[in-house]
């Protein structure tokens, strides 16, 4: 999930937004590269969102479904789920490569890319756009809310039962490693899924407004355009937060990041030692 978020930062923020506003006229604005980046940023965003859903479902199974946990919560299952999710989402975003068209021709070279007018008028593209918005983020939004509600209900019921069995209902104070482990897991779960819901809320409201009003995106007024851009900004911010959340809460994640940073240095030192020995 953190890797998918990093891809969003690279494609949607650095290559798409930052390059356009701060490095105009760069090679990234050539139409062939622009269309590839446009499709990549959408695929990366979808992967980031749906991996948040898979994480939420994983925590739900681990906490609420003890029998299923034994079979589902394994490295092999995680690898299969991640591979299938990412492959399907990448395939789903291939049509976006054909959405864009060049904006201008300078010295026989095509520059920039913008959605074709037919994307806003033809029934096929309009249907694809609706499906795209439903797949990301409406369905993930609903699934995360549902899974979190079921997880909270299970934890509250289990907590009351365990307190009764351990005598805490009579005022005794005993440490409970199981509930402490669940508490840490729930904190991580709600930190990630809660930030996702809050930061994607503006974009969801925009989509509902856009659908109910049946507005043409080419005819937005200034306030609607600003609201949309704020939604895009918060969505990008949502994809930036998970990496930092993992860095703060997960010691294993911090160790893996350190090993990734140290690996090139160690490899360089070993190579130099071989050269001089």
Coordinates of C-alpha atoms in Angstrom, one line a residue:
X1 CA 0.0 0.0 0.0
X2 CA 2.9 2.4 0.8
X3 CA 4.5 1.5 -2.5
X4 CA 1.3 2.3 -4.4
X5 CA 1.0 5.6 -2.6
X6 CA 4.6 6.4 -3.6
X7 CA 3.7 5.7 -7.2
X8 CA 0.8 8.1 -6.9
X9 CA 3.2 10.8 -5.5
X10 CA 5.6 10.2 -8.4
X11 CA 3.0 10.0 -11.3
X12 CA 0.1 12.2 -10.2
X13 CA 2.0 14.9 -8.2
X14 CA 5.6 15.1 -9.5
X15 CA 5.2 14.0 -13.2
X16 CA 1.7 15.4 -13.8
X17 CA 1.2 18.5 -11.5
X18 CA 4.6 19.7 -10.5
X19 CA 6.1 19.3 -14.0
X20 CA 3.2 21.2 -15.6
X21 CA 3.2 24.2 -13.3
X22 CA 6.9 24.5 -12.5
X23 CA 8.7 23.0 -15.6
X24 CA 6.6 24.1 -18.6
X25 CA 7.9 23.0 -21.9
X26 CA 9.7 19.9 -20.5
X27 CA 9.8 16.6 -22.4
X28 CA 7.2 15.3 -20.0
X29 CA 4.7 17.6 -21.8
X30 CA 5.1 15.8 -25.2
X31 CA 1.8 14.1 -26.0
X32 CA 3.1 10.5 -26.1
X33 CA 4.6 10.8 -22.6
X34 CA 1.7 12.9 -21.4
X35 CA -0.9 10.2 -22.3
X36 CA 1.2 7.5 -20.7
X37 CA 1.6 9.5 -17.5
X38 CA -2.1 10.2 -17.5
X39 CA -3.0 6.5 -17.6
X40 CA -0.3 5.6 -15.1
X41 CA -1.5 8.2 -12.5
X42 CA -5.0 6.8 -12.7
X43 CA -3.8 3.2 -12.4
X44 CA -1.6 4.1 -9.4
X45 CA -4.5 6.0 -7.7
X46 CA -6.8 3.0 -8.1
X47 CA -4.2 0.7 -6.7
X48 CA -3.6 2.9 -3.7
X49 CA -7.4 3.2 -3.0
X50 CA -8.1 -0.5 -3.4
X51 CA -5.1 -1.7 -1.4
X52 CA -6.5 0.4 1.4
X53 CA -9.7 -1.6 1.0
X54 CA -7.7 -4.9 1.0
X55 CA -5.9 -3.7 4.1
X56 CA -9.2 -2.9 5.8
X57 CA -10.6 -6.3 4.9
X58 CA -7.4 -8.0 6.1
X59 CA -7.8 -6.4 9.5
X60 CA -11.5 -7.3 9.6
X61 CA -10.7 -11.0 8.9
X62 CA -7.9 -11.0 11.5
X63 CA -10.0 -9.5 14.2
X64 CA -13.5 -10.8 13.5
X65 CA -13.2 -14.1 11.6
X66 CA -10.9 -16.4 13.5
X67 CA -11.6 -19.5 11.4
X68 CA -11.0 -17.7 8.1
X69 CA -8.0 -16.0 9.6
X70 CA -6.0 -19.2 9.6
X71 CA -6.4 -19.7 5.8
X72 CA -6.6 -16.1 4.6
X73 CA -4.0 -14.2 6.7
X74 CA -0.9 -15.8 5.0
X75 CA 1.9 -14.4 2.9
X76 CA 0.8 -16.5 -0.1
X77 CA -2.7 -15.3 0.1
X78 CA -1.5 -11.7 0.5
X79 CA 0.7 -12.0 -2.6
X80 CA -2.2 -13.5 -4.7
X81 CA -4.6 -10.8 -3.6
X82 CA -2.1 -8.0 -4.3
X83 CA -1.2 -9.4 -7.7
X84 CA -4.8 -9.9 -8.8
X85 CA -5.9 -6.5 -7.5
X86 CA -3.1 -4.5 -9.2
X87 CA -3.3 -6.4 -12.5
X88 CA -7.1 -5.9 -12.8
X89 CA -6.8 -2.2 -11.9
X90 CA -4.0 -1.7 -14.5
X91 CA -6.1 -3.4 -17.2
X92 CA -9.1 -1.3 -16.2
X93 CA -7.2 1.9 -16.8
X94 CA -5.8 1.0 -20.2
X95 CA -8.7 2.9 -22.0
X96 CA -7.5 6.2 -20.4
X97 CA -4.5 6.0 -22.7
X98 CA -6.9 6.6 -25.6
X99 CA -8.9 9.3 -23.9
X100 CA -6.3 12.1 -24.5
X101 CA -5.4 13.9 -27.7
X102 CA -2.6 16.4 -28.5
X103 CA -3.3 20.1 -27.8
X104 CA -0.9 21.8 -30.1
X105 CA 1.8 21.0 -32.7
X106 CA 5.1 22.9 -32.6
X107 CA 7.9 22.1 -35.1
X108 CA 6.1 18.9 -36.1
X109 CA 6.1 17.7 -32.5
X110 CA 2.8 17.2 -30.6
X111 CA 2.6 18.7 -27.1
X112 CA 0.4 18.4 -24.1
X113 CA -2.7 16.2 -23.9
X114 CA -6.3 16.9 -23.1
X115 CA -9.4 14.6 -23.0
X116 CA -11.1 14.4 -26.4
X117 CA -14.4 16.2 -26.7
X118 CA -16.0 12.8 -27.4
X119 CA -15.1 11.7 -23.9
X120 CA -17.8 14.1 -22.6
X121 CA -20.4 13.3 -25.3
X122 CA -20.3 9.7 -26.6
X123 CA -22.4 7.2 -24.5
X124 CA -19.5 4.7 -24.4
X125 CA -17.1 7.1 -22.8
X126 CA -19.7 8.6 -20.5
X127 CA -20.5 5.0 -19.3
X128 CA -16.9 4.3 -18.8
X129 CA -16.5 7.5 -16.8
X130 CA -19.4 6.6 -14.6
X131 CA -18.0 3.1 -14.0
X132 CA -14.6 4.6 -13.3
X133 CA -16.0 6.9 -10.6
X134 CA -18.1 4.1 -9.0
X135 CA -15.1 1.8 -8.9
X136 CA -12.9 4.5 -7.4
X137 CA -13.9 5.9 -4.9
X138 CA -17.6 5.1 -4.3
X139 CA -17.4 1.4 -3.8
X140 CA -14.2 1.6 -1.7
X141 CA -15.7 4.4 0.4
X142 CA -18.8 2.2 1.2
X143 CA -16.7 -0.9 1.8
X144 CA -14.4 0.8 4.2
X145 CA -17.3 2.3 6.2
X146 CA -19.0 -1.1 6.3
X147 CA -16.0 -3.1 7.3
X148 CA -15.0 -0.6 10.0
X149 CA -18.5 -0.6 11.5
X150 CA -18.5 -4.5 11.6
X151 CA -15.0 -4.5 13.2
X152 CA -16.0 -2.0 15.8
X153 CA -19.2 -3.9 16.7
X154 CA -17.2 -7.1 17.0
X155 CA -14.5 -5.5 19.2
X156 CA -17.1 -4.0 21.5
X157 CA -18.9 -7.3 22.0
X158 CA -15.7 -9.3 22.4
X159 CA -14.4 -6.7 24.9
X160 CA -17.4 -7.0 27.1
X161 CA -17.3 -10.8 27.0
X162 CA -13.6 -10.9 27.9
X163 CA -13.9 -8.4 30.7
X164 CA -16.7 -10.5 32.1
X165 CA -14.7 -13.7 31.9
X166 CA -11.6 -12.1 33.4
X167 CA -13.5 -10.5 36.2
X168 CA -12.9 -7.0 35.2
X169 CA -16.6 -6.3 35.3
X170 CA -16.3 -6.6 39.1
X171 CA -13.6 -3.9 39.3
X172 CA -10.5 -6.1 39.1
X173 CA -7.6 -4.8 36.9
X174 CA -5.8 -7.4 34.8
X175 CA -3.7 -6.8 31.7
X176 CA -5.0 -8.5 28.7
X177 CA -2.4 -9.1 25.9
X178 CA -5.1 -10.1 23.4
X179 CA -7.1 -6.9 23.8
X180 CA -3.9 -4.8 23.8
X181 CA -2.9 -6.4 20.5
X182 CA -6.3 -5.7 19.1
X183 CA -6.2 -2.1 20.3
X184 CA -3.0 -1.4 18.4
X185 CA -4.4 -3.1 15.3
X186 CA -7.6 -1.0 15.5
X187 CA -5.6 2.2 16.0
X188 CA -3.7 1.5 12.8
X189 CA -6.8 0.5 11.0
X190 CA -8.8 3.6 11.9
X191 CA -5.9 5.9 11.3
X192 CA -5.5 4.7 7.7
X193 CA -9.1 4.2 6.8
X194 CA -10.2 7.3 8.7
X195 CA -7.7 9.5 6.8
X196 CA -8.8 8.0 3.6
X197 CA -12.5 8.7 4.2
X198 CA -11.9 12.3 5.3
X199 CA -9.5 13.2 2.5
X200 CA -11.6 11.6 -0.2
X201 CA -14.9 13.0 1.1
X202 CA -14.6 16.3 -1.0
X203 CA -14.1 14.3 -4.2
X204 CA -17.1 12.0 -3.4
X205 CA -19.3 15.0 -2.8
X206 CA -18.1 16.5 -6.1
X207 CA -19.0 13.3 -7.9
X208 CA -22.4 13.1 -6.4
X209 CA -23.1 16.8 -7.2
X210 CA -21.7 16.2 -10.7
X211 CA -24.0 13.2 -11.2
X212 CA -27.2 14.6 -9.7
X213 CA -26.8 17.9 -11.5
X214 CA -25.8 16.2 -14.8
X215 CA -23.2 19.0 -15.2
X216 CA -20.8 19.2 -18.2
X217 CA -17.2 19.4 -16.8
X218 CA -16.4 21.9 -19.6
X219 CA -19.0 24.4 -18.2
X220 CA -17.9 24.6 -14.6
X221 CA -18.0 28.0 -13.0
X222 CA -15.1 29.2 -10.9
X223 CA -16.3 28.0 -7.5
X224 CA -17.1 24.5 -8.9
X225 CA -13.7 24.3 -10.5
X226 CA -11.9 25.3 -7.3
X227 CA -13.9 22.8 -5.3
X228 CA -12.9 20.1 -7.8
X229 CA -9.2 21.1 -7.6
X230 CA -9.4 21.0 -3.8
X231 CA -10.8 17.5 -4.1
X232 CA -7.9 16.4 -6.3
X233 CA -5.4 18.0 -3.9
X234 CA -6.9 16.1 -0.9
X235 CA -6.9 12.9 -2.8
X236 CA -3.2 13.3 -3.6
X237 CA -2.6 14.1 0.1
X238 CA -4.5 10.9 1.0
X239 CA -2.0 8.9 -1.0
X240 CA 0.9 10.7 0.8
X241 CA -0.3 9.9 4.3
X242 CA -0.2 6.1 4.5
X243 CA 3.6 6.0 4.1
X244 CA 4.0 8.3 7.0
X245 CA 1.4 6.5 9.1
X246 CA 3.3 3.2 8.6
X247 CA 6.6 5.0 9.5
X248 CA 5.2 6.2 12.8
X249 CA 3.3 3.0 13.9
X250 CA 5.1 0.0 12.4
X251 CA 8.6 -0.8 13.6
X252 CA 9.0 -3.6 11.0
X253 CA 8.1 -1.1 8.2
X254 CA 10.8 1.3 9.6
X255 CA 13.4 -1.5 9.6
X256 CA 12.5 -2.4 6.0
X257 CA 12.9 1.2 4.9
X258 CA 16.2 1.5 6.6
X259 CA 17.4 -1.7 4.9
X260 CA 16.3 -0.3 1.5
X261 CA 18.3 2.9 2.1
X262 CA 21.3 1.1 3.4
X263 CA 21.5 -1.5 0.7
X264 CA 22.9 0.7 -2.1
X265 CA 25.6 2.1 0.3
X266 CA 26.5 -1.4 1.5
X267 CA 26.7 -2.7 -2.1
X268 CA 28.9 0.3 -3.1
X269 CA 31.3 -0.3 -0.2
X270 CA 31.5 -4.0 -1.0
X271 CA 32.2 -3.2 -4.6
X272 CA 34.9 -0.7 -3.7
X273 CA 36.5 -3.3 -1.3
X274 CA 36.6 -5.8 -4.1
X275 CA 38.3 -3.3 -6.4
X276 CA 41.0 -2.4 -4.0
X277 CA 41.7 -5.9 -2.6

